[in-house]
Amino acid sequence: MVLTLGVVSFTISPPVIMAPWDVFIQLDGGWRIVNGQVPHSDFYTPIGPLVYWLSGLGIYVAGTSLKGISVGILLFFGVVMPWAMLVLFRKLPAPLAFLSTLFILLLILAVRPLGYSSSITTYAMIYNRYGWVLISILAVQLFLHDQPGKSNRATFDAISAGILLGLLFLCKISFFVIGGAAVLLASLGRQDLRRGHWMTVTSFLTFCLVTSAVSGLDPMAYLRDLSAAGKSQSVALRFLWLKHSLEANILSALLLVGCWLALVVVRYRRGEMPFGAAVQSSIVFWGLVASAMVLTVGNASEGSNVPLLPIAAIILLIQSQRSSSSTPTLFRKSRMTAVSSVAAFGTILLLIANVAGRDALSLINAYVAGSMRREADFADTFEATRLRDFTIPRSSNWATAYSRAGDVPARIDEGLGLLRQYISPDSHLLVLALTDPFSFALNLKPSKGAPLWWDVGISFSRTVYPKPDIVFANADFVIYPVNFSRGGCCEETVAVLLEIYGDYLKSHFTTVSQSQHWMLLRRGSG
């Protein structure tokens, strides 16, 4: 099943893209890696380098096209899925292990951002999916002993936890912080993990040091980027996102409360679960639920699609069953125990279906839309060979950067046509927009120093931004969008960028041409 779905995913990739501009971020990030740039040193990003390394490796393997991102995802799939299965089938009974494997598999392969409709097929924010996958594996590994009858490999758990923490650190810092807290919490209930703390720390440090040595990553530069992003973001905005997340998860919260009442409170009151086990299971369960809500604050628009919630319920179910089995009243109370387990299993199914159901539908939608891409009136093609498999339906009304999604090919082609009149193969281009869609398409070496993506209030602000001498260090040309149309978004980012860097541009660049939607500047004072 795992191999089959992996092959199916590769066959239908890349999907028809309904929300395109974030995909250009992935392409630009991967293209920078292919050109030897080092994240956080040669370009600024508040996201860890893992996703861009994978995209870069995918482009290197598959060639310069959107297929490279698909291959990067499949590389992650090929490494993580066997690891996940090893953990899940050692920790969980076969039915739950199978269900969790399917859940993780779809979480990796789905082609929609969490919280979005299954019809919005895109590679946007795939780093969040990577983070949820890794934190889910880590939680199962930390908070559950191996199944009865299997040798308890605490050494494997300790070393694996360290490597998973390393991957989380390289993926997204918020997931790493929650993962580190989970390691500390798990050690309170597992003596074998406490004894193996040195192995967890050693494996984490070894993994990070080896990765840094091979890739050239500067951990301090990474932390500086994170600090800058943190200072750019409003606390009020974070609380607003938390409020929206809590509101979106009211139904899930009710299901989780019911699950906890059935598995812990009822069993404890009936004498089927010791007090210490009830407290420990409750702390772990509600700690994971709270952690999931905290993580949503840093993940845009995920709504009720919170993958750690069903994982928390699975862990609670197994912990409660194993605690109950040690009490002498188990068989006398077995009917109630069975009822509560069935109710909890139903809750788990609902929580998984809420995420995995939409993920499965996204793959089906990708297949259906992919079969239509050769129809003449389905989509406009980009006038760039490297974007030959980047298909955006004309009918897509998704509000993306500066226009509706269906108009993006025409907008990008207009910019490509303008650039081809002036640039040379050795030119370095800086794009003052959400990201750079042009350097990859035109086979230009990306400029150094600027953020990979600009989003006011997220990656920079009016008071926290990279110095112009760094941003424009080796840029020969600067291009930015003008004359925005209805149905788009993100105009404020461009306005703030021109407000911040306008004086520098006037002093160091001169306007060479303008099209309907793009302004092109060249280095020089006129």
Coordinates of C-alpha atoms in Angstrom, one line a residue:
M1 CA 0.0 0.0 0.0
V2 CA 2.7 2.4 1.0
L3 CA 4.7 1.8 -2.2
T4 CA 1.6 1.9 -4.4
L5 CA 0.5 5.3 -3.1
G6 CA 4.1 6.6 -3.5
V7 CA 4.1 5.5 -7.1
V8 CA 0.6 6.9 -7.7
S9 CA 1.8 10.2 -6.2
F10 CA 4.8 10.4 -8.5
T11 CA 2.7 9.5 -11.5
I12 CA 0.2 12.4 -11.0
S13 CA 2.9 14.9 -10.1
P14 CA 3.3 17.7 -10.5
P15 CA -0.4 18.5 -9.8
V16 CA -2.3 21.3 -11.5
I17 CA -1.6 24.3 -9.3
M18 CA -4.5 26.3 -8.0
A19 CA -2.5 28.6 -5.7
P20 CA 0.8 29.4 -7.5
W21 CA 2.9 32.1 -5.9
D22 CA 4.0 30.0 -2.9
V23 CA 5.1 27.3 -5.3
F24 CA 7.5 29.8 -6.8
I25 CA 9.1 30.2 -3.3
Q26 CA 9.8 26.4 -3.4
L27 CA 11.3 26.6 -6.9
D28 CA 13.4 29.6 -6.0
G29 CA 14.6 28.0 -2.8
G30 CA 15.5 24.8 -4.6
W31 CA 17.2 26.7 -7.4
R32 CA 19.4 28.6 -5.0
I33 CA 20.5 25.3 -3.4
V34 CA 21.3 23.9 -6.9
N35 CA 23.4 27.1 -7.5
G36 CA 25.4 26.4 -4.3
Q37 CA 23.8 29.0 -2.1
V38 CA 23.6 28.3 1.7
P39 CA 20.3 29.1 3.5
H40 CA 20.6 31.8 6.1
S41 CA 24.0 32.9 4.8
D42 CA 23.4 33.6 1.2
F43 CA 19.7 34.3 1.6
Y44 CA 17.4 35.1 4.5
T45 CA 14.5 32.8 5.4
P46 CA 12.6 32.3 8.7
I47 CA 11.9 28.7 7.7
G48 CA 14.5 26.0 8.3
P49 CA 16.6 24.8 5.3
L50 CA 15.2 21.2 5.1
V51 CA 12.4 22.0 2.7
Y52 CA 14.7 23.9 0.3
W53 CA 17.4 21.2 0.5
L54 CA 14.8 18.6 -0.5
S55 CA 13.5 20.8 -3.4
G56 CA 17.1 21.5 -4.5
L57 CA 17.9 17.8 -4.5
G58 CA 14.7 17.1 -6.3
I59 CA 15.5 19.6 -9.0
Y60 CA 19.0 18.2 -9.3
V61 CA 17.6 14.7 -9.7
A62 CA 14.6 15.4 -11.9
G63 CA 15.8 18.3 -13.8
T64 CA 14.8 22.0 -13.9
S65 CA 11.0 21.8 -13.8
L66 CA 8.2 21.7 -11.2
K67 CA 8.7 17.9 -11.1
G68 CA 11.7 18.7 -8.9
I69 CA 9.5 19.7 -5.9
S70 CA 7.6 16.4 -6.4
V71 CA 10.8 14.4 -6.3
G72 CA 11.9 16.3 -3.2
I73 CA 8.7 15.3 -1.4
L74 CA 9.2 11.7 -2.5
L75 CA 12.7 11.7 -1.2
F76 CA 11.3 12.8 2.2
F77 CA 8.7 10.1 1.8
G78 CA 11.3 7.4 1.0
V79 CA 13.3 8.2 4.2
V80 CA 10.6 9.0 6.7
M81 CA 7.9 6.3 5.8
P82 CA 10.1 3.3 6.7
W83 CA 11.1 5.1 9.9
A84 CA 7.5 5.8 10.8
M85 CA 6.4 2.3 10.1
L86 CA 9.2 0.9 12.3
V87 CA 8.1 3.1 15.1
L88 CA 4.4 2.7 14.7
F89 CA 4.3 -1.1 14.3
R90 CA 6.6 -1.5 17.4
K91 CA 4.5 0.8 19.5
L92 CA 0.9 0.2 18.4
P93 CA -1.4 -2.8 17.8
A94 CA -1.6 -3.8 14.2
P95 CA -5.0 -2.0 13.4
L96 CA -3.9 1.3 14.9
A97 CA -0.4 1.0 13.4
F98 CA -2.0 0.4 9.9
L99 CA -4.3 3.4 10.4
S100 CA -1.5 5.6 11.6
T101 CA 0.7 4.6 8.7
L102 CA -2.0 5.5 6.2
F103 CA -2.5 8.8 8.1
I104 CA 1.2 9.7 8.0
L105 CA 1.5 8.6 4.4
L106 CA -1.3 10.9 3.2
L107 CA 0.1 13.7 5.4
I108 CA 3.3 13.5 3.4
L109 CA 1.9 13.0 -0.1
A110 CA -1.2 15.3 -0.1
V111 CA -1.1 18.3 -2.5
R112 CA -3.0 20.9 -0.5
P113 CA -2.0 23.1 2.4
L114 CA -3.6 21.9 5.7
G115 CA -6.8 23.8 6.4
Y116 CA -7.5 24.4 2.7
S117 CA -10.1 22.8 0.5
S118 CA -9.1 19.5 -1.2
S119 CA -9.7 21.3 -4.6
I120 CA -6.8 23.9 -3.8
T121 CA -4.0 21.7 -5.1
T122 CA -0.6 23.3 -4.5
Y123 CA 2.8 22.7 -2.8
A124 CA 2.4 25.8 -0.6
M125 CA 3.7 25.4 3.0
I126 CA 4.8 21.8 2.6
Y127 CA 7.3 22.4 5.4
N128 CA 4.3 22.4 7.9
R129 CA 3.4 18.9 6.7
Y130 CA 7.0 17.8 7.2
G131 CA 6.9 19.2 10.7
W132 CA 3.6 17.5 11.6
V133 CA 4.9 14.2 10.3
L134 CA 8.1 14.4 12.3
I135 CA 6.5 15.5 15.6
S136 CA 3.8 12.8 15.3
I137 CA 6.5 10.1 14.9
L138 CA 8.4 11.6 17.8
A139 CA 5.3 11.7 20.1
V140 CA 4.5 8.0 19.5
Q141 CA 8.1 7.0 20.1
L142 CA 8.5 9.0 23.3
F143 CA 5.2 8.4 25.1
L144 CA 4.6 4.7 24.3
H145 CA 6.7 1.7 25.3
D146 CA 7.1 -1.1 22.7
Q147 CA 4.2 -3.5 22.6
P148 CA 4.1 -6.4 25.1
G149 CA 6.0 -9.3 23.7
K150 CA 8.5 -7.1 21.9
S151 CA 11.9 -6.2 23.4
N152 CA 11.8 -2.6 24.6
R153 CA 14.5 -0.8 22.6
A154 CA 15.0 2.3 24.7
T155 CA 18.4 2.9 23.0
F156 CA 16.7 3.1 19.6
D157 CA 14.0 5.4 21.1
A158 CA 16.7 7.7 22.6
I159 CA 18.9 7.9 19.4
S160 CA 15.9 8.2 17.1
A161 CA 14.5 11.0 19.2
G162 CA 17.7 13.0 18.9
I163 CA 17.7 12.6 15.1
L164 CA 14.1 13.6 14.9
L165 CA 14.8 16.7 16.9
G166 CA 17.6 17.5 14.5
L167 CA 15.2 17.2 11.5
L168 CA 12.6 19.3 13.3
F169 CA 15.3 22.0 14.0
L170 CA 16.1 22.0 10.3
C171 CA 12.5 22.1 9.4
K172 CA 10.8 24.7 11.5
I173 CA 11.8 26.0 14.9
S174 CA 8.4 26.0 16.4
F175 CA 8.2 22.2 15.9
F176 CA 11.6 21.8 17.3
V177 CA 10.7 23.6 20.5
I178 CA 7.6 21.5 21.0
G179 CA 9.7 18.4 20.3
G180 CA 12.3 19.3 22.9
A181 CA 9.5 19.9 25.5
A182 CA 8.1 16.5 24.6
V183 CA 11.4 14.8 25.2
L184 CA 11.6 16.4 28.7
L185 CA 8.0 15.5 29.5
A186 CA 8.4 11.9 28.3
S187 CA 11.5 11.4 30.4
L188 CA 9.4 12.1 33.6
G189 CA 7.4 9.0 32.9
R190 CA 10.0 6.7 31.3
Q191 CA 13.1 5.9 33.3
D192 CA 14.7 4.3 30.3
L193 CA 14.6 7.5 28.4
R194 CA 16.0 9.4 31.4
R195 CA 19.0 7.1 31.4
G196 CA 19.3 7.5 27.7
H197 CA 19.2 11.4 27.7
W198 CA 22.9 11.5 26.8
M199 CA 22.3 9.4 23.7
T200 CA 19.4 11.8 22.6
V201 CA 21.6 14.8 23.1
T202 CA 24.6 13.2 21.4
S203 CA 22.6 12.0 18.4
F204 CA 21.0 15.5 18.0
L205 CA 24.3 17.3 18.2
T206 CA 26.1 14.8 15.9
F207 CA 23.3 15.0 13.4
C208 CA 23.4 18.9 13.4
L209 CA 27.2 19.0 13.3
V210 CA 27.4 16.6 10.4
T211 CA 24.6 18.3 8.5
S212 CA 26.2 21.7 9.0
A213 CA 29.6 20.4 7.9
V214 CA 28.2 18.8 4.7
S215 CA 25.9 21.7 3.8
G216 CA 27.9 24.7 5.1
L217 CA 24.9 25.7 7.2
D218 CA 25.8 28.3 9.9
P219 CA 23.5 27.6 12.9
M220 CA 24.0 31.1 14.3
A221 CA 23.0 32.6 11.0
Y222 CA 19.8 30.5 11.1
L223 CA 19.1 31.7 14.6
R224 CA 19.6 35.3 13.5
D225 CA 17.1 34.9 10.8
L226 CA 14.6 33.4 13.3
S227 CA 15.2 36.3 15.7
A228 CA 14.6 38.8 12.9
A229 CA 11.4 37.1 11.9
G230 CA 10.2 37.0 15.5
K231 CA 10.8 40.7 15.9
S232 CA 8.8 41.3 12.7
Q233 CA 5.7 39.5 13.8
S234 CA 3.0 41.1 16.0
V235 CA 2.1 39.3 19.3
A236 CA -1.5 40.6 18.7
L237 CA -1.5 38.8 15.3
R238 CA -0.4 35.5 17.0
F239 CA -3.2 35.8 19.5
L240 CA -5.6 36.4 16.7
W241 CA -4.4 33.3 14.9
L242 CA -4.7 31.3 18.2
K243 CA -8.3 32.6 18.6
H244 CA -9.2 31.5 15.1
S245 CA -7.5 28.1 15.7
L246 CA -9.4 27.5 18.9
E247 CA -12.7 28.5 17.3
A248 CA -12.1 26.2 14.3
N249 CA -11.3 23.2 16.7
I250 CA -14.3 23.5 19.0
L251 CA -15.8 20.2 17.6
S252 CA -12.4 18.5 17.9
A253 CA -12.1 19.7 21.5
L254 CA -15.5 18.2 22.4
L255 CA -14.5 14.9 20.9
L256 CA -11.1 15.0 22.7
V257 CA -12.8 15.8 26.0
G258 CA -15.2 12.9 25.5
C259 CA -12.3 10.6 24.7
W260 CA -10.4 11.7 27.9
L261 CA -13.5 11.2 30.0
A262 CA -14.1 7.7 28.7
L263 CA -10.5 6.5 28.8
V264 CA -9.3 8.2 32.0
V265 CA -11.9 9.6 34.2
V266 CA -14.5 6.8 33.9
R267 CA -11.9 4.1 34.2
Y268 CA -10.3 5.8 37.2
R269 CA -13.6 6.2 39.0
R270 CA -14.5 2.6 38.4
G271 CA -11.1 1.4 39.8
E272 CA -9.8 0.2 36.5
M273 CA -6.9 2.7 36.3
P274 CA -4.5 3.7 39.1
F275 CA -4.4 7.3 40.1
G276 CA -0.8 7.8 39.1
A277 CA -1.4 6.4 35.6
A278 CA -4.5 8.6 35.2
V279 CA -2.6 11.7 36.1
Q280 CA 0.4 10.8 33.9
S281 CA -1.9 10.0 30.9
S282 CA -3.8 13.2 31.4
I283 CA -0.7 15.3 31.5
V284 CA 0.7 13.7 28.3
F285 CA -2.6 13.9 26.5
W286 CA -3.5 17.5 27.3
G287 CA 0.1 18.5 26.9
L288 CA 0.0 17.2 23.3
V289 CA -3.3 18.9 22.6
A290 CA -2.1 22.2 24.0
S291 CA 1.2 21.8 22.0
A292 CA -0.9 21.2 18.8
M293 CA -2.8 24.5 19.4
V294 CA 0.5 26.4 20.0
L295 CA 1.9 25.1 16.8
T296 CA -1.1 26.3 14.8
V297 CA -0.2 29.8 15.9
G298 CA 2.8 29.7 13.6
N299 CA 1.1 27.8 10.8
A300 CA -1.1 29.9 8.6
S301 CA -4.8 28.9 8.0
E302 CA -4.7 25.3 9.1
G303 CA -8.1 25.5 10.7
S304 CA -9.3 22.2 12.1
N305 CA -6.7 20.2 10.3
V306 CA -4.4 19.6 13.2
P307 CA -2.5 16.3 12.7
L308 CA -1.2 16.0 16.3
L309 CA -4.8 15.7 17.7
P310 CA -5.6 12.2 16.5
I311 CA -2.0 11.1 17.4
A312 CA -2.7 12.4 21.0
A313 CA -5.9 10.4 21.1
I314 CA -4.1 7.3 19.9
I315 CA -1.4 7.6 22.6
L316 CA -4.1 8.1 25.3
L317 CA -6.0 5.0 24.1
I318 CA -2.9 2.8 24.3
Q319 CA -1.7 4.3 27.6
S320 CA -5.1 3.7 29.2
Q321 CA -5.4 0.2 27.9
R322 CA -1.9 -0.7 29.2
S323 CA -2.6 0.9 32.6
S324 CA -5.9 -0.8 33.0
S325 CA -4.5 -4.2 32.1
S326 CA -2.4 -4.1 35.3
T327 CA -5.4 -3.8 37.6
P328 CA -7.2 -6.8 39.1
T329 CA -10.6 -5.5 38.2
L330 CA -10.0 -5.5 34.4
F331 CA -12.0 -8.6 33.6
R332 CA -14.9 -7.7 36.0
K333 CA -15.2 -4.3 34.3
S334 CA -14.2 -5.5 30.8
R335 CA -17.5 -4.5 29.2
M336 CA -17.2 -0.8 30.2
T337 CA -13.5 -1.0 29.2
A338 CA -14.5 -2.2 25.8
V339 CA -17.2 0.4 25.4
S340 CA -14.8 3.2 26.3
S341 CA -12.2 1.8 23.9
V342 CA -14.6 1.6 21.0
A343 CA -15.8 5.2 21.7
A344 CA -12.2 6.4 21.7
F345 CA -11.5 4.5 18.5
G346 CA -14.4 6.2 16.9
T347 CA -13.1 9.6 18.0
I348 CA -9.7 8.7 16.5
L349 CA -11.4 7.7 13.2
L350 CA -13.3 11.0 13.0
L351 CA -10.2 13.1 13.8
I352 CA -8.1 11.2 11.2
A353 CA -10.8 11.4 8.6
N354 CA -11.0 15.2 9.1
V355 CA -7.4 15.5 7.9
A356 CA -6.7 12.3 5.9
G357 CA -10.1 12.4 4.1
R358 CA -9.3 15.8 2.6
D359 CA -5.7 14.8 1.8
A360 CA -7.0 11.7 -0.1
L361 CA -9.5 13.9 -2.0
S362 CA -6.7 16.3 -2.9
L363 CA -4.8 13.5 -4.6
I364 CA -8.0 12.4 -6.4
N365 CA -8.5 16.0 -7.5
A366 CA -4.9 16.3 -8.7
Y367 CA -5.5 13.2 -10.8
V368 CA -8.7 14.4 -12.3
A369 CA -7.3 17.9 -13.0
G370 CA -4.1 16.5 -14.4
S371 CA -6.1 14.5 -17.0
M372 CA -7.5 17.8 -18.3
R373 CA -4.2 19.8 -18.6
R374 CA -3.8 19.0 -22.2
E375 CA -7.1 20.5 -23.2
A376 CA -6.5 23.7 -25.2
D377 CA -8.7 26.0 -23.2
F378 CA -7.8 24.6 -19.8
A379 CA -4.7 26.7 -19.0
D380 CA -2.3 29.2 -20.4
T381 CA 1.2 27.9 -20.6
F382 CA 4.3 29.9 -19.4
E383 CA 6.6 31.1 -22.1
A384 CA 9.6 29.4 -20.3
T385 CA 10.7 25.9 -20.9
R386 CA 11.5 25.4 -17.2
L387 CA 7.9 26.1 -16.3
R388 CA 6.5 23.7 -18.9
D389 CA 4.8 21.5 -16.3
F390 CA 3.6 24.4 -14.2
T391 CA -0.1 24.4 -15.0
I392 CA -2.6 26.9 -13.6
P393 CA -6.2 26.6 -14.8
R394 CA -7.6 29.7 -16.4
S395 CA -10.7 29.2 -14.2
S396 CA -8.8 29.5 -10.9
N397 CA -10.0 32.5 -9.0
W398 CA -7.7 31.9 -6.0
A399 CA -6.5 35.3 -4.7
T400 CA -2.8 35.0 -5.0
A401 CA -0.1 37.7 -5.2
Y402 CA -1.2 40.7 -7.2
S403 CA -3.9 38.9 -9.3
R404 CA -6.2 36.0 -9.4
A405 CA -4.4 32.7 -9.9
G406 CA -5.7 32.1 -13.4
D407 CA -4.0 35.4 -14.6
V408 CA -0.6 34.5 -13.2
P409 CA 0.9 32.9 -16.4
A410 CA 0.1 36.1 -18.4
R411 CA 1.6 38.3 -15.6
I412 CA 4.8 36.2 -15.3
D413 CA 5.2 36.0 -19.1
E414 CA 4.9 39.8 -19.3
G415 CA 7.7 40.1 -16.8
L416 CA 9.8 37.5 -18.7
G417 CA 9.3 39.4 -21.9
L418 CA 10.5 42.6 -20.3
L419 CA 13.5 41.0 -18.7
R420 CA 14.6 39.2 -21.9
Q421 CA 15.1 42.6 -23.6
Y422 CA 17.7 43.8 -21.1
I423 CA 19.3 41.0 -19.1
S424 CA 22.3 38.8 -20.0
P425 CA 23.1 35.2 -18.8
D426 CA 25.4 36.7 -16.2
S427 CA 22.9 39.2 -14.7
H428 CA 21.8 39.0 -11.1
L429 CA 18.1 39.9 -10.6
L430 CA 16.4 41.0 -7.4
V431 CA 12.6 40.8 -7.3
L432 CA 10.8 43.1 -4.8
A433 CA 7.7 40.9 -4.6
L434 CA 6.6 37.9 -2.6
T435 CA 9.4 35.9 -4.2
D436 CA 11.4 35.6 -7.4
P437 CA 9.6 33.6 -10.1
F438 CA 12.1 34.7 -12.9
S439 CA 15.6 33.6 -12.1
F440 CA 14.7 29.9 -12.2
A441 CA 12.7 30.4 -15.4
L442 CA 15.5 32.3 -17.1
N443 CA 18.4 30.2 -15.8
L444 CA 19.9 33.1 -14.0
K445 CA 22.1 32.7 -10.9
P446 CA 20.0 34.0 -8.0
S447 CA 21.2 37.2 -6.3
K448 CA 22.5 36.9 -2.7
G449 CA 21.5 38.7 0.5
A450 CA 17.8 39.2 0.1
P451 CA 15.0 37.2 1.8
L452 CA 13.7 34.2 -0.1
W453 CA 10.3 35.6 0.3
W454 CA 8.9 39.0 1.4
D455 CA 5.7 39.1 3.6
V456 CA 5.2 42.2 5.7
G457 CA 4.5 41.4 9.3
I458 CA 5.9 37.9 8.9
S459 CA 9.4 37.9 7.3
F460 CA 10.0 41.6 7.8
S461 CA 8.3 44.8 9.0
R462 CA 8.6 48.5 8.7
T463 CA 11.1 48.5 11.6
V464 CA 12.8 45.2 11.1
Y465 CA 14.3 44.5 7.7
P466 CA 17.6 43.6 6.0
K467 CA 19.9 46.5 5.3
P468 CA 19.9 47.7 1.7
D469 CA 23.6 47.1 1.3
I470 CA 23.0 43.4 2.0
V471 CA 19.7 43.1 0.0
F472 CA 21.1 44.7 -3.2
A473 CA 24.7 43.6 -2.8
N474 CA 25.1 41.9 -6.2
A475 CA 21.9 42.8 -7.9
D476 CA 22.3 44.2 -11.4
F477 CA 18.6 44.5 -12.0
V478 CA 15.5 45.1 -9.8
I479 CA 12.0 44.3 -10.9
Y480 CA 8.8 44.8 -8.9
P481 CA 5.0 44.6 -9.7
V482 CA 2.8 47.6 -10.4
N483 CA -0.8 48.2 -11.3
F484 CA -2.4 45.5 -9.2
S485 CA -5.7 44.0 -10.3
R486 CA -8.8 43.0 -8.3
G487 CA -8.9 39.5 -7.1
G488 CA -5.3 39.5 -5.9
C489 CA -3.5 40.1 -2.6
C490 CA -0.2 41.1 -1.0
E491 CA 0.0 44.7 -2.4
E492 CA 0.9 46.0 1.0
T493 CA 4.2 44.1 1.0
V494 CA 5.3 45.8 -2.2
A495 CA 4.2 49.2 -1.0
V496 CA 6.2 48.8 2.3
L497 CA 9.3 47.5 0.4
L498 CA 9.3 50.6 -1.8
E499 CA 8.8 52.7 1.3
I500 CA 11.8 51.1 3.0
Y501 CA 14.2 50.8 0.0
G502 CA 12.9 53.6 -2.2
D503 CA 15.7 56.1 -1.4
Y504 CA 18.4 53.4 -2.0
L505 CA 16.8 52.5 -5.3
K506 CA 16.8 56.2 -6.4
S507 CA 20.5 56.5 -5.5
H508 CA 21.8 53.3 -7.0
F509 CA 19.4 52.2 -9.8
T510 CA 17.7 53.8 -12.7
T511 CA 14.4 52.9 -14.5
V512 CA 15.1 51.2 -17.8
S513 CA 11.6 50.1 -18.8
Q514 CA 8.1 49.5 -17.6
S515 CA 5.3 47.2 -18.8
Q516 CA 1.7 47.2 -17.7
H517 CA 2.4 45.2 -14.6
W518 CA 6.2 45.4 -14.0
M519 CA 8.8 48.1 -13.4
L520 CA 12.4 47.2 -14.3
L521 CA 15.4 49.1 -12.9
R522 CA 19.1 48.7 -13.7
R523 CA 22.1 49.4 -11.4
G524 CA 23.5 52.8 -12.2
S525 CA 22.7 56.5 -11.6
G526 CA 21.4 57.3 -15.0

